[in-house]
PDB file of C-alpha atoms in Angstrom:
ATOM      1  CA  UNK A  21     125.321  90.178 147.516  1.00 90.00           C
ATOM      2  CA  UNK A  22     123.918  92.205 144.551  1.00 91.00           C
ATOM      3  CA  UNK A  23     123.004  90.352 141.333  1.00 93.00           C
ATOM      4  CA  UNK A  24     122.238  91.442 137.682  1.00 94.00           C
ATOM      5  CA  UNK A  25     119.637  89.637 135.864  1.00 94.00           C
ATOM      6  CA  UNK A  26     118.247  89.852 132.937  1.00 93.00           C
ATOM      7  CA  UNK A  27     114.369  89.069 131.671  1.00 93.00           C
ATOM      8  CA  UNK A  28     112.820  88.303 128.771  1.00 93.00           C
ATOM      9  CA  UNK A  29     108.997  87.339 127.648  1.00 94.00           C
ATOM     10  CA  UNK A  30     107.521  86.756 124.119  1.00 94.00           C
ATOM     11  CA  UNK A  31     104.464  86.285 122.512  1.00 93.00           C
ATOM     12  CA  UNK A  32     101.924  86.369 119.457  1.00 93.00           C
ATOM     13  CA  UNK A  33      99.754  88.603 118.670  1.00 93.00           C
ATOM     14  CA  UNK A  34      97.572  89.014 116.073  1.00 91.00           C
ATOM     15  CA  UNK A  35      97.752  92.190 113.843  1.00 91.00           C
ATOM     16  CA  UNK A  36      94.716  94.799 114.952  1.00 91.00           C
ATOM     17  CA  UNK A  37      95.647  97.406 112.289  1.00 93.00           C
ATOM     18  CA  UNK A  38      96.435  98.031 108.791  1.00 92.00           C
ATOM     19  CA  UNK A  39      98.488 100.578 106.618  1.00 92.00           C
ATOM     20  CA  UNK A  40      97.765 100.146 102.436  1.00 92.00           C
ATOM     21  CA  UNK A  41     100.063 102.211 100.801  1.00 92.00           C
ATOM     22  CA  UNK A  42      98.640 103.000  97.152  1.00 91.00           C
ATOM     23  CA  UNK A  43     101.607 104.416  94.832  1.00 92.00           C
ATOM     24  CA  UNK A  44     101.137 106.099  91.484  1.00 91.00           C
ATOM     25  CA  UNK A  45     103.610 106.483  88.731  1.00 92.00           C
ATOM     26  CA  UNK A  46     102.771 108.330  84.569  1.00 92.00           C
ATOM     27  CA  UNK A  47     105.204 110.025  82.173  1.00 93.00           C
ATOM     28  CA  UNK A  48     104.223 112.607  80.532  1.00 94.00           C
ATOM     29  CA  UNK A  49     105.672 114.826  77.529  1.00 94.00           C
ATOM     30  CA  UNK A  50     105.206 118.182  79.411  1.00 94.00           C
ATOM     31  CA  UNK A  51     104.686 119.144  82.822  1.00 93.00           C
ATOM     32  CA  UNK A  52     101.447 120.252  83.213  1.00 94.00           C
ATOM     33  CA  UNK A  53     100.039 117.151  81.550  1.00 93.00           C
ATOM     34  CA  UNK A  54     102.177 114.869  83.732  1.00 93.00           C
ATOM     35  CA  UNK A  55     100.290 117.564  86.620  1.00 93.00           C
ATOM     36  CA  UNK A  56      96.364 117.348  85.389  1.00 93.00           C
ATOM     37  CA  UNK A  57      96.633 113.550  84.482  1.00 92.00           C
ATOM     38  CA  UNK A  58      98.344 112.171  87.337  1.00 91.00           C
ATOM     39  CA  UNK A  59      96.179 114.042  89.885  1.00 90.00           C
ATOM     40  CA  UNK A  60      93.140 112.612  87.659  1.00 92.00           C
ATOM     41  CA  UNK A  61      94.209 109.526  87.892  1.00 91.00           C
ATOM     42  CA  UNK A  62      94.683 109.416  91.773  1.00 88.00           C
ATOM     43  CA  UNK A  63      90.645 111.018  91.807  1.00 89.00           C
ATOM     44  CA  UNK A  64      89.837 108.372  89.448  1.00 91.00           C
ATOM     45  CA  UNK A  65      91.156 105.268  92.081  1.00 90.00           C
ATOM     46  CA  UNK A  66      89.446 107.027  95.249  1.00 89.00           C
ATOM     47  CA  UNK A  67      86.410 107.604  93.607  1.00 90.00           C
ATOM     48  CA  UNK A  68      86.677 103.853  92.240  1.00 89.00           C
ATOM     49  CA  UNK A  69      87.463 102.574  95.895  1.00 91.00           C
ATOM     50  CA  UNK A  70      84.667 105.225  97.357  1.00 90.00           C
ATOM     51  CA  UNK A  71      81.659 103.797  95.190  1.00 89.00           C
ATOM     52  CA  UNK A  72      82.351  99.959  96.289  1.00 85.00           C
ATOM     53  CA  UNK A  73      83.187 100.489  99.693  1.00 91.00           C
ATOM     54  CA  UNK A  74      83.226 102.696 102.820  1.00 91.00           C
ATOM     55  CA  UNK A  75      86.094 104.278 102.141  1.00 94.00           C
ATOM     56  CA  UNK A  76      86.293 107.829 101.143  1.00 91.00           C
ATOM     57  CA  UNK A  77      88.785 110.851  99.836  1.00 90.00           C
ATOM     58  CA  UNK A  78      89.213 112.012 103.347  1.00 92.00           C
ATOM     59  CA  UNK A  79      90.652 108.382 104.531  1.00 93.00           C
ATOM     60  CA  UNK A  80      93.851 108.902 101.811  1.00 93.00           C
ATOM     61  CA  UNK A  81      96.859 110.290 103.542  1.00 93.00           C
ATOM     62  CA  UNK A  82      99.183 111.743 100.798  1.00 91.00           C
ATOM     63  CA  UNK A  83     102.377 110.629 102.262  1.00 90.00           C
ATOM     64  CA  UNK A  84     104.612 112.092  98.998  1.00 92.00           C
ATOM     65  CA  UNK A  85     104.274 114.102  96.175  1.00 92.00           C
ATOM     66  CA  UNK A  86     106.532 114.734  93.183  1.00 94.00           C
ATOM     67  CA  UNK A  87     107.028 115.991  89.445  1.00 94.00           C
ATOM     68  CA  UNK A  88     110.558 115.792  88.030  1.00 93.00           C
ATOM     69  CA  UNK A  89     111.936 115.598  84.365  1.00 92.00           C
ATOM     70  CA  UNK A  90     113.331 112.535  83.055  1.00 88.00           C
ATOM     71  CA  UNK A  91     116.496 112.673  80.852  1.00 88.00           C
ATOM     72  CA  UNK A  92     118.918 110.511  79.316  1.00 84.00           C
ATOM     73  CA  UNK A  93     122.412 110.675  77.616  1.00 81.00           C
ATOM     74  CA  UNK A  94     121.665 110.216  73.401  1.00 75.00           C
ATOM     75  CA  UNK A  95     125.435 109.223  72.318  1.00 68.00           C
ATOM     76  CA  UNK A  96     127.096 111.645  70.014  1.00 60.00           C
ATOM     77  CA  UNK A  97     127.412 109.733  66.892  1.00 58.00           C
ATOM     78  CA  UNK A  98     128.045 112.682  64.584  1.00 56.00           C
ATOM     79  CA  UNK A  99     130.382 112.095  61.285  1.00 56.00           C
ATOM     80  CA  UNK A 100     131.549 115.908  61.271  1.00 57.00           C
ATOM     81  CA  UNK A 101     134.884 116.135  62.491  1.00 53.00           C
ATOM     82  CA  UNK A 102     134.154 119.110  64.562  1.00 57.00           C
ATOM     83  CA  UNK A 103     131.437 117.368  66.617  1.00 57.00           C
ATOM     84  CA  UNK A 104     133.995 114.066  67.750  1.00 55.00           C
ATOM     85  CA  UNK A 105     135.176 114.117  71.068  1.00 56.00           C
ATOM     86  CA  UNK A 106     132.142 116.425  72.381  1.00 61.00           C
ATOM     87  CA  UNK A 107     129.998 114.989  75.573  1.00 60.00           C
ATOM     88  CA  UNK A 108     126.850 113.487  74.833  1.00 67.00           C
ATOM     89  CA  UNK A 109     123.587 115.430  74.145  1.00 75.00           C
ATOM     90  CA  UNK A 110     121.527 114.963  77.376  1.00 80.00           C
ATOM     91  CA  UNK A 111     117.087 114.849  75.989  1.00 86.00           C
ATOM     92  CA  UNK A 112     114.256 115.045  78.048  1.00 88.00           C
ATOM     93  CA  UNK A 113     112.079 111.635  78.313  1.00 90.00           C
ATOM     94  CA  UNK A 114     109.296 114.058  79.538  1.00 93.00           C
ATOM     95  CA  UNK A 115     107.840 114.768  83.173  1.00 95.00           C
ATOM     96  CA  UNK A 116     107.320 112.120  85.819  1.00 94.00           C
ATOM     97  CA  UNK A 117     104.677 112.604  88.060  1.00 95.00           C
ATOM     98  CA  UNK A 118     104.501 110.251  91.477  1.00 93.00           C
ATOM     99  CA  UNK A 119     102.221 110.405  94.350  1.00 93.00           C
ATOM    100  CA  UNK A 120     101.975 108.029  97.741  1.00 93.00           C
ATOM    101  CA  UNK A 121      99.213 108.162  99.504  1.00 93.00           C
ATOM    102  CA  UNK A 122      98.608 105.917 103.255  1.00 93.00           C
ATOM    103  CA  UNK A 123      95.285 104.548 104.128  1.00 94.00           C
ATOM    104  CA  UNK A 124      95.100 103.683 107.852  1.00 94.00           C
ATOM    105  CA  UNK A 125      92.030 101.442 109.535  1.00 95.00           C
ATOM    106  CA  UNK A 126      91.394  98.913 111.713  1.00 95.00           C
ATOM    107  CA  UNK A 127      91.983  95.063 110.493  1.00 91.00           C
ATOM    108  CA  UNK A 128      88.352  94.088 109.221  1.00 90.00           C
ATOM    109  CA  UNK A 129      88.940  91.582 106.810  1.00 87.00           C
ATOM    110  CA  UNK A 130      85.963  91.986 104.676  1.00 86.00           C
ATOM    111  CA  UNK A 131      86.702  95.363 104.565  1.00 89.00           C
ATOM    112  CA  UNK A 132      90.284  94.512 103.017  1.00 89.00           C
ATOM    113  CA  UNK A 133      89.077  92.427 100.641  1.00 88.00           C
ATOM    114  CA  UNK A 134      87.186  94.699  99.011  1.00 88.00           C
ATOM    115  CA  UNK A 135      90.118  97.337  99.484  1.00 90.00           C
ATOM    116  CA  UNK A 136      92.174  93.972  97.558  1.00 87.00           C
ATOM    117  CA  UNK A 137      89.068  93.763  95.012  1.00 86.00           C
ATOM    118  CA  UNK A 138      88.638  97.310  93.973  1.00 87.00           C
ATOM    119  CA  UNK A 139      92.196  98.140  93.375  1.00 88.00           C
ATOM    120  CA  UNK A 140      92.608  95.424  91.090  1.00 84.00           C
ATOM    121  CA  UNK A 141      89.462  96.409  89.062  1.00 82.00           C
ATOM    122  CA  UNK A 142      90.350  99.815  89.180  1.00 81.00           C
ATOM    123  CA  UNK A 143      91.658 102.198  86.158  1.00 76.00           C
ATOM    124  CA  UNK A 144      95.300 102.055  85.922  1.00 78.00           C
ATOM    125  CA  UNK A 145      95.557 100.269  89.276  1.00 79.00           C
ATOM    126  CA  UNK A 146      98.512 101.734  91.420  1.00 86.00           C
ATOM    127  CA  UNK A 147     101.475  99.982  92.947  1.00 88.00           C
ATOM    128  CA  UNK A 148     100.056  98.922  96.613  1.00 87.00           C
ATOM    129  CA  UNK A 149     101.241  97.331  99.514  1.00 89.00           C
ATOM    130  CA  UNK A 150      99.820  96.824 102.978  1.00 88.00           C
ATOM    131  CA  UNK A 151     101.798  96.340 106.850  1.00 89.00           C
ATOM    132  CA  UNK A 152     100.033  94.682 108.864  1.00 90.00           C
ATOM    133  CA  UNK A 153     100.640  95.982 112.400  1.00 90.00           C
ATOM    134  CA  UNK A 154      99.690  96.276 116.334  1.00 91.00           C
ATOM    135  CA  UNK A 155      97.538  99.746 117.441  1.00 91.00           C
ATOM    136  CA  UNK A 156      98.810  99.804 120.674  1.00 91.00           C
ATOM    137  CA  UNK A 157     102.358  98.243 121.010  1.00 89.00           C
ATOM    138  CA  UNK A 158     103.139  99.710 124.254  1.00 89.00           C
ATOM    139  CA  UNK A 159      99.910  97.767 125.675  1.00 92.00           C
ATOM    140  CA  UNK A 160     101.048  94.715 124.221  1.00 91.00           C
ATOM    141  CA  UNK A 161     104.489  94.953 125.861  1.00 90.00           C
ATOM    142  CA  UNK A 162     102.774  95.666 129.487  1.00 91.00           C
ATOM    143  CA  UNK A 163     101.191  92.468 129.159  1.00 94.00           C
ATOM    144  CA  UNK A 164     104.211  90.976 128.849  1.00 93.00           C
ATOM    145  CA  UNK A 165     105.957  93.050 132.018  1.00 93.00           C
ATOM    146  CA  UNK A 166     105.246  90.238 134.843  1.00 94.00           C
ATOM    147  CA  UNK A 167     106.507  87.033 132.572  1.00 95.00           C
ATOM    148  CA  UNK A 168     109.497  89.391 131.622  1.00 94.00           C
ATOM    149  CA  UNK A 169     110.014  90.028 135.518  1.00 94.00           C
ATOM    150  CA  UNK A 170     109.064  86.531 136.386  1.00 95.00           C
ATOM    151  CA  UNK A 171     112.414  85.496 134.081  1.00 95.00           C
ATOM    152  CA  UNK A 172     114.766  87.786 135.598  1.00 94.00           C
ATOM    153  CA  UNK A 173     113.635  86.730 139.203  1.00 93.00           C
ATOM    154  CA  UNK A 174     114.201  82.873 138.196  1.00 94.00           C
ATOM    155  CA  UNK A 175     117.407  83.904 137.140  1.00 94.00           C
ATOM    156  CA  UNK A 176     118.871  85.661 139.815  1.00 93.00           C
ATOM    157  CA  UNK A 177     117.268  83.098 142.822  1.00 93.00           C
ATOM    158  CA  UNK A 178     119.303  80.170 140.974  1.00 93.00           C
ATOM    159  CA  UNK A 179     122.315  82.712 141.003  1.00 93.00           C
ATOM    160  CA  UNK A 180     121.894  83.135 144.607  1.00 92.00           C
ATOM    161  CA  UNK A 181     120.981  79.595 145.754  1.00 92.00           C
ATOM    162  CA  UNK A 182     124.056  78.412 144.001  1.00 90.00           C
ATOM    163  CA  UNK A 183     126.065  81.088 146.391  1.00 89.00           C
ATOM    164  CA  UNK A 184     124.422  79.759 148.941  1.00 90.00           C
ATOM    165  CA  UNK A 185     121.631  82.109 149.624  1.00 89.00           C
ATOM    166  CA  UNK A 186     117.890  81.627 150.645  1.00 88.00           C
ATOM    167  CA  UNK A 187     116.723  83.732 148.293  1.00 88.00           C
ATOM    168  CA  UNK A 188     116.708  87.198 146.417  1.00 91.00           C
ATOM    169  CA  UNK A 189     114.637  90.398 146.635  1.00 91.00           C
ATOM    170  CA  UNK A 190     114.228  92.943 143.673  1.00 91.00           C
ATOM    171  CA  UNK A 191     116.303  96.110 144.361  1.00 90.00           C
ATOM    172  CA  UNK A 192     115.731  98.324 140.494  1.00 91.00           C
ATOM    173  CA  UNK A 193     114.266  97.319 137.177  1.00 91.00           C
ATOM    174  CA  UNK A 194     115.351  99.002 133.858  1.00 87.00           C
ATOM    175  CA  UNK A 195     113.132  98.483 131.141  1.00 80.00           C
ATOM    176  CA  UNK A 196     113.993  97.881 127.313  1.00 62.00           C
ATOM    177  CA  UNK A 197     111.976  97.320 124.382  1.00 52.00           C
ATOM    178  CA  UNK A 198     111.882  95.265 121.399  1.00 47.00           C
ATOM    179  CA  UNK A 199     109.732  93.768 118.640  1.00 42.00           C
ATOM    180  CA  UNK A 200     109.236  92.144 115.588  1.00 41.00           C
ATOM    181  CA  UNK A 201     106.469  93.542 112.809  1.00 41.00           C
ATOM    182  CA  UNK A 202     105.146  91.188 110.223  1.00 39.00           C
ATOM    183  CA  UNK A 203     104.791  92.628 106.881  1.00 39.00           C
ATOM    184  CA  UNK A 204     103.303  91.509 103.961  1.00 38.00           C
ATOM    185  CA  UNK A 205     103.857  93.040 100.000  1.00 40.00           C
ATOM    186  CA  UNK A 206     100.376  93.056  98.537  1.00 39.00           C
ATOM    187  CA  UNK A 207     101.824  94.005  94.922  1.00 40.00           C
ATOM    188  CA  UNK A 208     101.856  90.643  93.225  1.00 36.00           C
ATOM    189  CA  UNK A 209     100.406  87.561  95.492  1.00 37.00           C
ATOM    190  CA  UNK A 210      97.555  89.452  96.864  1.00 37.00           C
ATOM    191  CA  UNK A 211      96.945  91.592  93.594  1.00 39.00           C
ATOM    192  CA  UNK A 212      96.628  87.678  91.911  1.00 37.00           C
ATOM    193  CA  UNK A 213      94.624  86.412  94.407  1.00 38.00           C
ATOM    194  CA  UNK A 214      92.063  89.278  94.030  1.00 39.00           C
ATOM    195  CA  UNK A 215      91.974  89.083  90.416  1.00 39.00           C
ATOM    196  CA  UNK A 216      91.978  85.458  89.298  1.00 37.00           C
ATOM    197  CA  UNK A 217      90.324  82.706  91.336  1.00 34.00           C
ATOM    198  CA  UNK A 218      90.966  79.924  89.425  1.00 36.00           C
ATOM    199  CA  UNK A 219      93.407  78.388  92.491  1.00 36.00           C
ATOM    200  CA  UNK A 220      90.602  77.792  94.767  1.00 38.00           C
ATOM    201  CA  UNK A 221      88.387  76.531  92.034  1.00 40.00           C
ATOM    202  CA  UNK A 222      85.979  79.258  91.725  1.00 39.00           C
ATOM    203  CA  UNK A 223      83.699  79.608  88.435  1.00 42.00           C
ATOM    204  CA  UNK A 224      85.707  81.099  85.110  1.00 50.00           C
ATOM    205  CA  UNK A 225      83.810  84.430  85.928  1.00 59.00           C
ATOM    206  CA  UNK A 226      83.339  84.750  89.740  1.00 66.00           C
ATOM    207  CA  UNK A 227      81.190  87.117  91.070  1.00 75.00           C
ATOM    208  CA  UNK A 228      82.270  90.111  93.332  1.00 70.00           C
ATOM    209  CA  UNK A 229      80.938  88.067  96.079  1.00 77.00           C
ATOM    210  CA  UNK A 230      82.626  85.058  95.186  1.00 75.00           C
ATOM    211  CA  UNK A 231      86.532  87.063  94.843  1.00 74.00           C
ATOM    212  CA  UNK A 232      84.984  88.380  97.985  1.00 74.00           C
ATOM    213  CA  UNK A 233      84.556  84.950  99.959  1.00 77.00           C
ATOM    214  CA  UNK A 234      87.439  83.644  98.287  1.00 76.00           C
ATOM    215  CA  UNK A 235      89.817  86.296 100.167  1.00 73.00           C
ATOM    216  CA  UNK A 236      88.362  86.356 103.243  1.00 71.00           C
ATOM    217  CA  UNK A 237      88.689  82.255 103.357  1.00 74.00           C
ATOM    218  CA  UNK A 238      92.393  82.313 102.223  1.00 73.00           C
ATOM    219  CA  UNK A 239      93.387  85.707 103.503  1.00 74.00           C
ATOM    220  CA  UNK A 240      95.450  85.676 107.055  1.00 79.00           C
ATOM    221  CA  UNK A 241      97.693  87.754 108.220  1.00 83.00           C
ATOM    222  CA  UNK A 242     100.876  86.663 110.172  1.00 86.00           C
ATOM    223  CA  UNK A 243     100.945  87.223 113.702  1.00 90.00           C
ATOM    224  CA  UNK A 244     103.694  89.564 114.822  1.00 90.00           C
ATOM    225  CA  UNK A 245     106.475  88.549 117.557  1.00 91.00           C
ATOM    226  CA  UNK A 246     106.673  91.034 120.796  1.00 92.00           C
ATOM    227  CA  UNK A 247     109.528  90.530 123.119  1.00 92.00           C
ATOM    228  CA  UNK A 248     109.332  92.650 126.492  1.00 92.00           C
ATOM    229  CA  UNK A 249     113.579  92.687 128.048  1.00 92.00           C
ATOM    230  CA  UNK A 250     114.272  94.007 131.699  1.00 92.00           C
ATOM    231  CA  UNK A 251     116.989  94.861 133.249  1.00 93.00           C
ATOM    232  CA  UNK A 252     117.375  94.303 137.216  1.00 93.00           C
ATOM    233  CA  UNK A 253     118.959  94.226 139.972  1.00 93.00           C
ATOM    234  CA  UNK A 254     118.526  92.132 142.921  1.00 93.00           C
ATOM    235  CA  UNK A 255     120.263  91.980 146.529  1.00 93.00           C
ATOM    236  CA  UNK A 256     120.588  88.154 148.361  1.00 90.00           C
ATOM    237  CA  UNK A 257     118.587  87.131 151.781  1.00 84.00           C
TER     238      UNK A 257
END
């Protein structure tokens, strides 16, 4: 008798790896202001970041880059009879220009605080988010392989003791993968944390090393959920 089982094993791990993702947005009346001031501003956050920690230029992935005219429609409100009934006038709003850029590193949380810190001190602070994630998620899910295969097993000997049979040996194994990532937006409770301290009843002017200690006590990152699922396949003894 041949018997399909399934298997299944999940566990908690904690995050080993983060991705900040820094986001910069201006408007500008012409394009090559919206070109020389953006790209200032972007050298004006590394270089910010770069002074207070151990960060540099090199770490900044640009992920996107763009420069495209805004418009919008100005209604056609004219009073001379030969203008009614023509489309509205579309006008420029000027030149957006947008950059991404991805900074990758290992989870230290010190050094994330003072990633936190020095974007919220810095000169027109960018829009910035962080995923917290696993480095290795195919190592993770090995670990899991034998409770995954320990499931299916269980399964399929209570299939075959009901039938009647002593017992069941494994014939094929199909593996299939699955997980869950925890993420966490860093653009408004984070931000708040890093620049008012007032909720954990710092001093009315902290110190850098007091926003510093204040993070690191109140900052954790959720774990993130990794289910290993097998297919098998298993013939009665």
């Amino acid at each position: 008798m041949r018997i399909h089982a399934k298997g299944r094993a999940s566990r908690d791990f904690t995050p080993d790896q983060v991705i900040a993702r820094v986001n910069f947005t201006m408007l500008k009346p012409s394009y090559q202001q919206a070109l020389e001031e953006g790209s200032q501003m972007l050298a004006n956050y590394i270089a910010a970041i770069s002074e207070r920690t151990d960060f540099n230029a090199e770490d900044f992935k640009t992920s996107s880059y763009n420069i495209r005219e805004h418009f919008h429609y100005s209604q056609n409100d004219s009073k001379d009879l030969s203008q009614i009934g023509r489309p509205d006038r579309r006008v420029s709003d000027g030149f957006e220009f947008t950059q991404s850029a991805t900074l990758t590193f290992d989870y230290d949380r010190e050094r994330l605080a003072k990633l936190l810190l020095c974007t919220a001190a810095a000169p027109d602070a960018p829009r910035f988010h962080i995923d917290f994630c696993l480095k290795d998620i195919h190592a993770c899910r090995r670990e899991l392989l034998p409770e995954a295969y320990e499931s299916a097993r269980q399964k399929a000997e209570k299939i075959a003791q009901t039938a009647g049979f002593s017992g069941v040996e494994c014939e094929e194994i199909f593996l299939d993968d699955y997980h869950q990532a925890a993420t966490i937006g860093a653009e408004e409770p984070v931000m708040k944390k890093a620049a008012s301290l007032e909720r954990f009843g710092a001093p009315t002017t902290p110190t850098f090393e007091d926003r510093l200690q204040a993070i690191n006590e109140n900052f954790h990152p959720e774990p993130i959920t990794v289910s290993k699922y097998i297919d098998s396949i298993w013939t009665t003894r």
